[in-house]
Short mmCIF file of C-alpha atoms in Angstrom, two decimals:
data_model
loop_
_atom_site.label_atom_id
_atom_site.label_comp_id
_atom_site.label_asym_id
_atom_site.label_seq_id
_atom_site.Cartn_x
_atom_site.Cartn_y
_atom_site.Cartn_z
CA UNK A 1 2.40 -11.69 -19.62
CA UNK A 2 4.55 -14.58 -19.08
CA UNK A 3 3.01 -17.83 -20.53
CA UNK A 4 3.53 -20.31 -17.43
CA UNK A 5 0.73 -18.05 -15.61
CA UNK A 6 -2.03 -19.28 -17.66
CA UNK A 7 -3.36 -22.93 -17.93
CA UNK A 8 -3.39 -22.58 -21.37
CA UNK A 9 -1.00 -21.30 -24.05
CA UNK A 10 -1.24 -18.02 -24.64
CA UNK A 11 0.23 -17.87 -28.25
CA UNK A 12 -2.44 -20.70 -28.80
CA UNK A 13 -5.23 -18.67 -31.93
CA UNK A 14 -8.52 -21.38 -30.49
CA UNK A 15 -8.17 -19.53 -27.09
CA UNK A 16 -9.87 -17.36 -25.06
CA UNK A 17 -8.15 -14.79 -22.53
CA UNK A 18 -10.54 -15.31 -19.69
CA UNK A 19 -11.08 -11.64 -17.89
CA UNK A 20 -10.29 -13.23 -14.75
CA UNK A 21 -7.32 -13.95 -15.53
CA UNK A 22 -6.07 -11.57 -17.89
CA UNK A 23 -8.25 -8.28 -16.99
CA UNK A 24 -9.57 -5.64 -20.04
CA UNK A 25 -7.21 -2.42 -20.38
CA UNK A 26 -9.36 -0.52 -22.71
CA UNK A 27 -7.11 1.92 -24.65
CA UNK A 28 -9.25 3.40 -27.33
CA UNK A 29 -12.19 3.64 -29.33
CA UNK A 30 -12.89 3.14 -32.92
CA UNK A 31 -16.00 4.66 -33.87
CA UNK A 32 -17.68 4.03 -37.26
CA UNK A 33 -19.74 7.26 -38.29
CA UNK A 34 -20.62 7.01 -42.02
CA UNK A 35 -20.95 4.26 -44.46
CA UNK A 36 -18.72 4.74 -47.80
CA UNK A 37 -19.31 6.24 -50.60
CA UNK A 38 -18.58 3.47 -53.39
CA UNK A 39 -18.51 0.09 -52.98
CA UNK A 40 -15.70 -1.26 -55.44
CA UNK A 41 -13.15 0.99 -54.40
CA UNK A 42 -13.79 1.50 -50.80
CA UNK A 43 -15.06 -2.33 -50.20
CA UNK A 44 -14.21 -4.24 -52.77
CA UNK A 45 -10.59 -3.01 -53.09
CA UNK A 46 -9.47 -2.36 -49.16
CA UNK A 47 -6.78 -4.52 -48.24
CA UNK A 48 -6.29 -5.61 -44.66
CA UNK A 49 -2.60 -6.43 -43.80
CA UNK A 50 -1.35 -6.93 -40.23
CA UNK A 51 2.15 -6.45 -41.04
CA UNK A 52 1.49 -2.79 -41.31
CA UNK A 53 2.29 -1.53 -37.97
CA UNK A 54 2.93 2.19 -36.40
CA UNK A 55 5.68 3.00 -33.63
CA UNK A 56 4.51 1.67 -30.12
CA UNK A 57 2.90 -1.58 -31.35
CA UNK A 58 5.02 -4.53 -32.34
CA UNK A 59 4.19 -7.94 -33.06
CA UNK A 60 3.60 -10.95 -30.87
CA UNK A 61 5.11 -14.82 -31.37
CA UNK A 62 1.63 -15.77 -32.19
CA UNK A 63 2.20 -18.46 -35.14
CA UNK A 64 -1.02 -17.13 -36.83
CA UNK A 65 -0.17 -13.75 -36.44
CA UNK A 66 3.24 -14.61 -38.09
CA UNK A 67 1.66 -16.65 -40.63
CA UNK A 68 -0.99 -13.59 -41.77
CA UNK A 69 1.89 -11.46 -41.70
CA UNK A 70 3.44 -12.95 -44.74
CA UNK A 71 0.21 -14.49 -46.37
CA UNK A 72 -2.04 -11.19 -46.08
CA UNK A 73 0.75 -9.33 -48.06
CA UNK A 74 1.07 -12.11 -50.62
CA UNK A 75 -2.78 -12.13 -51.25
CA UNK A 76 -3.02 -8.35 -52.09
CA UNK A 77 -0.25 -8.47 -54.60
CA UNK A 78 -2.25 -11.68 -56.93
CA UNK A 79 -5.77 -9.78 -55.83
CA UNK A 80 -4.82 -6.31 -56.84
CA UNK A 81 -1.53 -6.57 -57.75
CA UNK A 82 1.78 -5.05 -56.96
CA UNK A 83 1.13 -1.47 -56.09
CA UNK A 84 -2.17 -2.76 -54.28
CA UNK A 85 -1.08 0.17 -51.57
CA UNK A 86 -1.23 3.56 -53.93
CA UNK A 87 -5.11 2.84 -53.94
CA UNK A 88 -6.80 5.50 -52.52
CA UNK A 89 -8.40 3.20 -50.19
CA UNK A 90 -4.79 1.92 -48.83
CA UNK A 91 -2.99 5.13 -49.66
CA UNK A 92 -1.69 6.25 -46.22
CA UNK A 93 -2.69 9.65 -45.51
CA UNK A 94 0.51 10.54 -44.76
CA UNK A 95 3.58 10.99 -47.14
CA UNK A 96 5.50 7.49 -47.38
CA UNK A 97 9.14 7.96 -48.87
CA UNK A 98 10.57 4.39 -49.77
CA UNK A 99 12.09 2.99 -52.70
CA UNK A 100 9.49 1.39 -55.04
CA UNK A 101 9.08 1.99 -58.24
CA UNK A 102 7.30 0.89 -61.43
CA UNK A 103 5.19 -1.97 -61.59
CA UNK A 104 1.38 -2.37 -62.94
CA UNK A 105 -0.81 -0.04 -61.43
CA UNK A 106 1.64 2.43 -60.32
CA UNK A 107 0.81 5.85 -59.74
CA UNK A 108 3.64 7.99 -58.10
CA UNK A 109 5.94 9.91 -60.14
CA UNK A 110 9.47 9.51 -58.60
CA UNK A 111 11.93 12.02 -59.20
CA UNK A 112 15.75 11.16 -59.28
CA UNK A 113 17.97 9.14 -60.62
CA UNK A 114 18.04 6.26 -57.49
CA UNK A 115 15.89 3.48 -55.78
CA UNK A 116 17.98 2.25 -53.38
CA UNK A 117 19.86 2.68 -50.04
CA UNK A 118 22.07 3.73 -48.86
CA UNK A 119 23.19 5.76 -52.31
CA UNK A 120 26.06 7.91 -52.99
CA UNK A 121 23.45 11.22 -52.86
CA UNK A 122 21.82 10.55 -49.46
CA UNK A 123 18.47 10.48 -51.12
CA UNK A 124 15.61 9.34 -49.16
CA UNK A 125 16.77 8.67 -46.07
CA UNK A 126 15.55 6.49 -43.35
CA UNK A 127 13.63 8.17 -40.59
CA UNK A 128 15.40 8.21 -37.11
CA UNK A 129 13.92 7.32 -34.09
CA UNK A 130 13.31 10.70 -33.35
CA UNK A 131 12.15 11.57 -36.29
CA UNK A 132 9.36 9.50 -35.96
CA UNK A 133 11.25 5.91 -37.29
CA UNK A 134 9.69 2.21 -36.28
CA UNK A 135 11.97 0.70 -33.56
CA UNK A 136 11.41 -2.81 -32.93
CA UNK A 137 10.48 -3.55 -29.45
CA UNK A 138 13.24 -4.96 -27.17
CA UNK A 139 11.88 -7.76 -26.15
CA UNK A 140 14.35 -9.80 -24.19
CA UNK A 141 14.18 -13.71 -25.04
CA UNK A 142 15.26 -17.07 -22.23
CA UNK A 143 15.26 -20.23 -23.07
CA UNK A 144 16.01 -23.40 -26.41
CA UNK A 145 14.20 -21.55 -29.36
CA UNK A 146 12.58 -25.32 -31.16
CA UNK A 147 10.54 -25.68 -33.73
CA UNK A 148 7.81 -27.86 -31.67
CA UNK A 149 4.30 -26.78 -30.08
CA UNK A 150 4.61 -26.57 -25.94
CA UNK A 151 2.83 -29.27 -23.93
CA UNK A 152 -0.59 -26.89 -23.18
CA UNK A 153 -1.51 -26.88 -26.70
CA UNK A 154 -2.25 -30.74 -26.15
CA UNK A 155 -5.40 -29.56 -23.72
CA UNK A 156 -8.40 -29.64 -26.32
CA UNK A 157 -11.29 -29.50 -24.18
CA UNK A 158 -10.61 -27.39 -21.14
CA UNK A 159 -11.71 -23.97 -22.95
CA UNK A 160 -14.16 -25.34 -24.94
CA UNK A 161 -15.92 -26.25 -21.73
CA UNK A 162 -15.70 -22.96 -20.41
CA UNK A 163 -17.24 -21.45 -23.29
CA UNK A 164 -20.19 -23.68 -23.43
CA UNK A 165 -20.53 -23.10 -19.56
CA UNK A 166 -20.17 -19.45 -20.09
CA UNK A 167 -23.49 -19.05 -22.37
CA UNK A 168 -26.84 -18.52 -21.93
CA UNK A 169 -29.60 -21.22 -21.63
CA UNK A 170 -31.04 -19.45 -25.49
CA UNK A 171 -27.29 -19.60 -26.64
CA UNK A 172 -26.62 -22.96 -25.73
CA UNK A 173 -30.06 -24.04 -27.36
CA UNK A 174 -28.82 -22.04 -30.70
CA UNK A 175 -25.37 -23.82 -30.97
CA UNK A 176 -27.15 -26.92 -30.25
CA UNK A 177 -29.48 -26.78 -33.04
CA UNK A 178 -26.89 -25.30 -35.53
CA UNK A 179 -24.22 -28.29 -34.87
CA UNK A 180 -27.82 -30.24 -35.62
CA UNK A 181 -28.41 -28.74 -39.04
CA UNK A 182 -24.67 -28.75 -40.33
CA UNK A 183 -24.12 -32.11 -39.33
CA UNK A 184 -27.47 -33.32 -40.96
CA UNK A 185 -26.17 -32.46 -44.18
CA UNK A 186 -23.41 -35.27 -43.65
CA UNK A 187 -24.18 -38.74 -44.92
CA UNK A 188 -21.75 -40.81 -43.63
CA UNK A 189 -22.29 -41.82 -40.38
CA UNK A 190 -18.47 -41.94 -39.35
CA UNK A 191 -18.59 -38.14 -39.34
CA UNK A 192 -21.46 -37.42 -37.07
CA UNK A 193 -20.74 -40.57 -35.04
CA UNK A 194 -17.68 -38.52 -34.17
CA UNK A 195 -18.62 -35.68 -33.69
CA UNK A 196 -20.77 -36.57 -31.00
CA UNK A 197 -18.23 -38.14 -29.27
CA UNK A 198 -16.05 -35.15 -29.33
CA UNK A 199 -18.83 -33.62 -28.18
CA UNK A 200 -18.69 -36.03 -24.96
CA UNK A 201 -15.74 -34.17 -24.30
CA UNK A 202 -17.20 -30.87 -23.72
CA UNK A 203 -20.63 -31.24 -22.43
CA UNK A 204 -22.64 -34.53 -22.43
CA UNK A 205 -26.31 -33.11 -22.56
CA UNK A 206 -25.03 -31.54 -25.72
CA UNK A 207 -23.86 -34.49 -26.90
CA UNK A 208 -27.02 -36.18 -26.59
CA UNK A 209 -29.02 -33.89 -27.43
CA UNK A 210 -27.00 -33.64 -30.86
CA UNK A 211 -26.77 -37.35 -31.51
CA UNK A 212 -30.49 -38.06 -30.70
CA UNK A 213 -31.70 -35.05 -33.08
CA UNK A 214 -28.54 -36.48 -36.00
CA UNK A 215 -29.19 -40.53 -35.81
CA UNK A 216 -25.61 -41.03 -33.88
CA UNK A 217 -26.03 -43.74 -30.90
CA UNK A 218 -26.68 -41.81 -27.44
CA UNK A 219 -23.75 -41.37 -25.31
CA UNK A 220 -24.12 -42.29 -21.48
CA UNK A 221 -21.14 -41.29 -20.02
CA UNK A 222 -18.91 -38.01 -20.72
CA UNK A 223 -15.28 -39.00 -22.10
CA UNK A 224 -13.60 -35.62 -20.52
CA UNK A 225 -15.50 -34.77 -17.54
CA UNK A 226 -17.03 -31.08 -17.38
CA UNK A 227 -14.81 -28.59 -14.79
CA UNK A 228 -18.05 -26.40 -14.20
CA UNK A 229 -16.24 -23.02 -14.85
CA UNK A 230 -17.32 -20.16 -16.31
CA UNK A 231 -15.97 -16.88 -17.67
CA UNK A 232 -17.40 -13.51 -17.50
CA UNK A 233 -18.46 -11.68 -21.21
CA UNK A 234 -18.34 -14.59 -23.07
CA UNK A 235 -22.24 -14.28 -23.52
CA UNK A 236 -23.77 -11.98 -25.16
CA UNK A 237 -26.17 -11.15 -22.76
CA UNK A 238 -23.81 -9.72 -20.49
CA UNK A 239 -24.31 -7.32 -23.37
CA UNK A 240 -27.26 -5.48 -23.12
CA UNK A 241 -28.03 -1.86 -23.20
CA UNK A 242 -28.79 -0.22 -20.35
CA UNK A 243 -31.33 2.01 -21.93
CA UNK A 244 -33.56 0.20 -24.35
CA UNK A 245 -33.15 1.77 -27.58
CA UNK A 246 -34.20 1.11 -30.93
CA UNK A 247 -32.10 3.46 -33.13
CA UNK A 248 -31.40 2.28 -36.37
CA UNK A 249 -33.95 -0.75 -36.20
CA UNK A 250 -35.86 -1.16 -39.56
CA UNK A 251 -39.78 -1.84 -39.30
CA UNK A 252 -41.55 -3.17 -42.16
CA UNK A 253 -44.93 -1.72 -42.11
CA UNK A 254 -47.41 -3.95 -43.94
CA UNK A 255 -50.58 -2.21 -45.35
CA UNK A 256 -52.62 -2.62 -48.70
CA UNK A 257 -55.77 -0.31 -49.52
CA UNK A 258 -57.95 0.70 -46.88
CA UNK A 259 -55.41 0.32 -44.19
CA UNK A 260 -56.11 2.28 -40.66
CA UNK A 261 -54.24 5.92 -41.31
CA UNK A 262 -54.17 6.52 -37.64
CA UNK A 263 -52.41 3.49 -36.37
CA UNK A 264 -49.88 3.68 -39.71
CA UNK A 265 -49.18 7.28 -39.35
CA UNK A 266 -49.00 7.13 -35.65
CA UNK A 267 -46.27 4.11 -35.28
CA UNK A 268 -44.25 5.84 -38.12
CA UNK A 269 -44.09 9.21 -36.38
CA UNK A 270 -43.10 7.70 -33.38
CA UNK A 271 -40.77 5.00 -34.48
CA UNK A 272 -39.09 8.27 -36.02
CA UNK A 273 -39.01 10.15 -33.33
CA UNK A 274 -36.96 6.84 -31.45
CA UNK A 275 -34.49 7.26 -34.26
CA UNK A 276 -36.13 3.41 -35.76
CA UNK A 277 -36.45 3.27 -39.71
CA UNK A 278 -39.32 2.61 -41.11
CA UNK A 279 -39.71 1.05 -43.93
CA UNK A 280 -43.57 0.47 -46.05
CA UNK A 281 -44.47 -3.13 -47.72
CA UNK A 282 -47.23 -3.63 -49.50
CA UNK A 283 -48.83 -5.39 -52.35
CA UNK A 284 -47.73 -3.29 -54.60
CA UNK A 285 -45.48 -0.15 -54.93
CA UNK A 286 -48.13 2.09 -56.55
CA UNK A 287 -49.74 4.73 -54.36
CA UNK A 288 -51.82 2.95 -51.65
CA UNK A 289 -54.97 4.41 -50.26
CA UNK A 290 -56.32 4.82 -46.49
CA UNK A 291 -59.20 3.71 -45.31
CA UNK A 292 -61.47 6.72 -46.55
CA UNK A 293 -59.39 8.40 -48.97
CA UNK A 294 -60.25 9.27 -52.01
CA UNK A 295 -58.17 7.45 -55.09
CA UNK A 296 -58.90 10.50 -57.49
CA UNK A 297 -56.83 12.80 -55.27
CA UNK A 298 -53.63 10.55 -57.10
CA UNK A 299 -51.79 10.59 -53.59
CA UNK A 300 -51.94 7.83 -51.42
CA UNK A 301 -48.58 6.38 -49.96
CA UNK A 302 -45.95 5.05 -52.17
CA UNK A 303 -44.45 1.67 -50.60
CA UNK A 304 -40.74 1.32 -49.84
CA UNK A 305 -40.91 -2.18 -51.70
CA UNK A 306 -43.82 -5.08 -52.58
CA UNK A 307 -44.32 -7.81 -50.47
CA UNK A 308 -42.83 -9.85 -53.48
CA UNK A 309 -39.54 -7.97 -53.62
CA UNK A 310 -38.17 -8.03 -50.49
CA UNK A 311 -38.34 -10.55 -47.38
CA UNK A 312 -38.63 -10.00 -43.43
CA UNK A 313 -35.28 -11.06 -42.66
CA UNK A 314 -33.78 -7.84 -44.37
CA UNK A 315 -35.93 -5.74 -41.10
CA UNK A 316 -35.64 -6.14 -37.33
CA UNK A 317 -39.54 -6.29 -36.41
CA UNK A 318 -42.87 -6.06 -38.30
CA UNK A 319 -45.61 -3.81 -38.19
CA UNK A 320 -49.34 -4.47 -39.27
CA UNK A 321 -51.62 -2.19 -38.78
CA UNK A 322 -56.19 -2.47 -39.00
CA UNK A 323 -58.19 -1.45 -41.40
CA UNK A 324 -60.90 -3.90 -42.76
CA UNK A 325 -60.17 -3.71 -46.13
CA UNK A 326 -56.49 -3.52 -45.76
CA UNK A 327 -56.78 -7.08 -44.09
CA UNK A 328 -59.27 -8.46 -45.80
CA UNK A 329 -56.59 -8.12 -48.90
CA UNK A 330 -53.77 -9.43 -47.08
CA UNK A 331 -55.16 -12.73 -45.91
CA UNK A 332 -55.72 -13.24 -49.25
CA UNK A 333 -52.31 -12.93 -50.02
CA UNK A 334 -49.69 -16.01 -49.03
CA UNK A 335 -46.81 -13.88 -49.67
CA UNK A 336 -48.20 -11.30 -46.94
CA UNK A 337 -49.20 -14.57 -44.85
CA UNK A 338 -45.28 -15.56 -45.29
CA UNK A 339 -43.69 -12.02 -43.70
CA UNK A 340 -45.52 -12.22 -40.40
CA UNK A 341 -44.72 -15.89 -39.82
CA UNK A 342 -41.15 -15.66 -40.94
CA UNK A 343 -40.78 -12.55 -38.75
CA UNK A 344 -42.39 -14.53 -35.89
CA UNK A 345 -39.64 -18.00 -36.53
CA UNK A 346 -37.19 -15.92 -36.64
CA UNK A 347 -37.88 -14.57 -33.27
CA UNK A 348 -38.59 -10.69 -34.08
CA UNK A 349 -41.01 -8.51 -32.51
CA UNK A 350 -44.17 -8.35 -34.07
CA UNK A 351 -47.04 -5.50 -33.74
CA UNK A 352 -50.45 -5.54 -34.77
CA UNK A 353 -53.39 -3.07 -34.05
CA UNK A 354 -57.15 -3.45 -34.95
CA UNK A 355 -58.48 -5.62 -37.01
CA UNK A 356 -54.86 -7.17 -38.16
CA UNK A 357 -54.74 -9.19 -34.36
CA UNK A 358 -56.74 -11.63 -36.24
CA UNK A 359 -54.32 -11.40 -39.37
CA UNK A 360 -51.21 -11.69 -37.37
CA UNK A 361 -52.72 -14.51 -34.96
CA UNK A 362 -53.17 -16.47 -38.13
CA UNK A 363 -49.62 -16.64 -38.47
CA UNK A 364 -48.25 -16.80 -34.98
CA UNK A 365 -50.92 -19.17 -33.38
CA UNK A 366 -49.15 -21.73 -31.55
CA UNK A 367 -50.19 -23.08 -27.84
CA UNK A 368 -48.51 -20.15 -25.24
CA UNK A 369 -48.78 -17.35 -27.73
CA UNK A 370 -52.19 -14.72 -26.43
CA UNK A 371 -53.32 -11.76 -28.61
CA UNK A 372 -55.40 -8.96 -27.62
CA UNK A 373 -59.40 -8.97 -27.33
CA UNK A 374 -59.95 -5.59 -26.03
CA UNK A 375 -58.53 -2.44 -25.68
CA UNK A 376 -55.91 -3.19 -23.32
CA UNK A 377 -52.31 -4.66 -25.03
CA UNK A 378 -50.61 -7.88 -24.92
CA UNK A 379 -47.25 -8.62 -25.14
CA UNK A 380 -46.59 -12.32 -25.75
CA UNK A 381 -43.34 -14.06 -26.58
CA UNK A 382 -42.72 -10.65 -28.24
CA UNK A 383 -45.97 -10.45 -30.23
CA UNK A 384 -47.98 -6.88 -29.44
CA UNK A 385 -51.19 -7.03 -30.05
CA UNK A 386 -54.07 -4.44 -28.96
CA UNK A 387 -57.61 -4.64 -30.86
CA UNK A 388 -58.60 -1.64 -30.04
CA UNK A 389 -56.26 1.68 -29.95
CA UNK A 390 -57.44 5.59 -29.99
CA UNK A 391 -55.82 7.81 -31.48
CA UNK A 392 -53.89 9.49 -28.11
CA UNK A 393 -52.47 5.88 -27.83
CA UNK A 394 -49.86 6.47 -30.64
CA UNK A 395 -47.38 9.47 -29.07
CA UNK A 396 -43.60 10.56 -29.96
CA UNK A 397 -42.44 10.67 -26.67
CA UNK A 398 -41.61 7.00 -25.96
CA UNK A 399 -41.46 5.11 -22.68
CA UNK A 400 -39.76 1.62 -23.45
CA UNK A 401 -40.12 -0.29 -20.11
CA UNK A 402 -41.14 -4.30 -19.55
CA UNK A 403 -44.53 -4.42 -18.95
CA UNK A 404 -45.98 -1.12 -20.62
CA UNK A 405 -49.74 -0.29 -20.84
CA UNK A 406 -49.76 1.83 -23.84
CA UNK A 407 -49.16 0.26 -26.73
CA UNK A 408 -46.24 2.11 -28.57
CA UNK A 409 -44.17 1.39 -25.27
CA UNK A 410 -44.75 -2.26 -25.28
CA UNK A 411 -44.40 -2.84 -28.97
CA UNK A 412 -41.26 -0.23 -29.26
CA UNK A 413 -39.52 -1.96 -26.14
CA UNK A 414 -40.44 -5.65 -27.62
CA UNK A 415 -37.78 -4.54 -30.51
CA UNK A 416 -35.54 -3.59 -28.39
CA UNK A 417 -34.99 -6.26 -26.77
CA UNK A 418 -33.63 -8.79 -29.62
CA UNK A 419 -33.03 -11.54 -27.06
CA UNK A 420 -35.85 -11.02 -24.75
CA UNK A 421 -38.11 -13.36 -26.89
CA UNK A 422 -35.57 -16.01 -27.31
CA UNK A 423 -35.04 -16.41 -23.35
CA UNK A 424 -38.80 -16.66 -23.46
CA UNK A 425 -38.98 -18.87 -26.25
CA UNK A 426 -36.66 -20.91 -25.11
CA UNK A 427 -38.28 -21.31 -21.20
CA UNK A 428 -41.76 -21.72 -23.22
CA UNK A 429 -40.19 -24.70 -25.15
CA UNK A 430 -38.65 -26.29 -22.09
CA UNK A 431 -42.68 -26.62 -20.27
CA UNK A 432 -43.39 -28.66 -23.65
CA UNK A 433 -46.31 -26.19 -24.76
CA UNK A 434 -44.67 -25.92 -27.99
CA UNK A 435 -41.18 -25.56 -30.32
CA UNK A 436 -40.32 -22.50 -32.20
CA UNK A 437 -36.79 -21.26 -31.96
#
């Protein structure tokens, strides 16, 4: 692609291709299918290094990409040192024949008498082009080769525009409040102060919005005046599945002794059967006992984890469900308290049957937010509630549509959702009833 097509510089790293202008041409897939094995020498000791190329891909006269090329190698010889590429984890899988030798770490046993080429024996060739050897791509070159940056690279503000444009009302709200946070954590003034006016470049709502929420004086005017475009699959809503699933979600389910067996058993058979995870959180992780069962049998459930050992943020939604006792023991407990409202800031779907609506409405009762009186369910904001559930109301075969009766749709299609709550959150927040995100 030529670079006086574009507005911007191509070779330029802080740019985005825009799809309209420089279309998708999808030419594989990379599909991960099992996790590894060991985590030191399969995480820990993998070395990335974009100067390893194969035949048919050559490299570009992007300065980073030139940059990496040299630094990426130079990194893996002080991290792991000099034969960094006979670990298995960087071992090609096919058979390399070069010239190194010796060295710390080294684990090839070379036979012969020579390292170099060419030699006197015609050891070790060089691989042909037919044989398979890498031919540099002929890439014919006009023009002064300088050592200088072209004139585009000058344009600062043009993309950053169109990104900002390009996202979601929830999106914009998020980078909003996270250039709020970072910047709060600076005490001199200069820096924010400047910030916001860089901001005034890009978008000046931002701006504001940033410098009224940071103590930096309130711009009125925009310094770089907004274009207005936007570019296609920049947000991630563009993103969503097209069938709601939740395979590989992880639900915490929250119980403690006398919990309801029928709601607990039924939401874990059928988050199963949807391919979720579930996970159990309780008190304790001794056996825990249903409401009704006897301790002396010794069986009970054992818990994944305690409430005290691990956190909500480590799962994708929360599940409590009734059982008098079972709740009665949990409002006691802070910790337990803690889960449902961190899982409800954080903007994760949230399901509660019986007598744990109360428990969970504790937590998540802000102006907006409903819960369930009766029998019939109520999604709000992502927060399923239904007081009263038989036990044909938990099923394997799943339904996940907006708006579901039955309770297992609702709360199953809540999680799948992830950003479903935050558009609502986000729309809630703008009538004034309340802040959450």
């Amino acid at each position: 692609m030529a670079d006086d097509s574009t507005d911007f510089d191509i070779l330029d790293a802080t740019k985005v291709w825009p799809e309209e202008e420089v279309p998708i041409r999808h030419i594989g897939e990379m599909e991960l299918n099992r996790n590894v094995d060991e985590y030191f020498t399969q995480t820990e000791q993998v070395a990335f290094c974009t100067s390893h190329i194969v035949p048919g891909i050559g490299f570009s006269d992007d300065p980073l990409l030139q940059g990496r090329n040299f630094s990426y190698f130079d990194t893996q010889l002080s991290r792991l040192g000099i034969n960094w590429q006979e670990l298995s984890i960087n071992k090609p899988v096919c058979p390399v024949m070069n010239h190194n030798r010796d060295g710390q770490g080294r684990h090839t046993i070379t036979k012969g008498t020579v390292n170099y080429w060419p030699n006197r024996f015609s050891a070790v060739k060089p691989a042909k082009p037919e044989e398979g050897g890498y031919v540099d791509f002929p890439e014919k070159v006009t023009g002064m080769k300088v050592r200088m940056r072209s004139k585009k690279f000058r344009d600062h503000y043009s993309q950053a525009q169109l990104f900002y444009n390009s996202l979601s009302p929830p999106e914009k709200t998020h980078l909003t409040e996270a250039l709020c946070f970072e910047l709060d954590h600076c005490d001199d003034p200069t820096v924010y102060n400047r910030m916001v006016e860089r901001l005034c470049d890009i978008d000046l709502e931002l701006a504001q919005a940033v410098a009224e929420s940071v103590g930096a004086p309130i711009p009125k005017e925009a310094t770089t005046p907004n274009h207005g475009r936007k570019a296609k699959n920049l947000s991630q809503l563009e993103f969503m599945p097209k069938v709601p699933t939740i395979e590989t979600r992880r639900v915490a389910i929250i119980v403690a002794d006398g919990y309801d067996p029928v709601a607990y058993n039924g939401i874990k058979v059928a988050l199963k059967a949807a391919k979720a995870l579930p996970f159990t959180i309780a008190p304790r992780r001794t056996p825990i006992y249903a409401a009704g069962e006897d301790k002396s049998t010794g069986k009970g459930v054992t818990p994944d984890h305690h409430l005290e050992g691990m956190r909500s943020t480590m799962f994708d939604s929360v599940f409590v469900p009734g059982g008098a006792t079972s709740i009665e023991t949990l409002r006691k407990n802070g910790r337990a308290l803690h889960w449902v409202r961190e899982a409800f800031g954080h903007l994760k779907a949230i399901g509660a049957t019986g007598e744990a609506v109360a428990f969970v409405k504790d937590a998540c009762a802000l102006p907006g937010v409903s819960f369930s009186e009766s029998s019939d369910v109520v999604d709000s904001y992502g927060v399923v509630t239904a007081s009263k559930v038989e036990a044909n109301g938990f099923k394997e075969a799943i339904k996940m549509v907006k708006g579901a009766k039955g309770f297992v749709d609702a709360y199953t299609f809540a999680i799948s959702q992830h950003n479903g709550r935050v558009l609502g959150m986000v729309a809630w927040d703008e009538r004034g009833a309340g802040r959450v995100v």
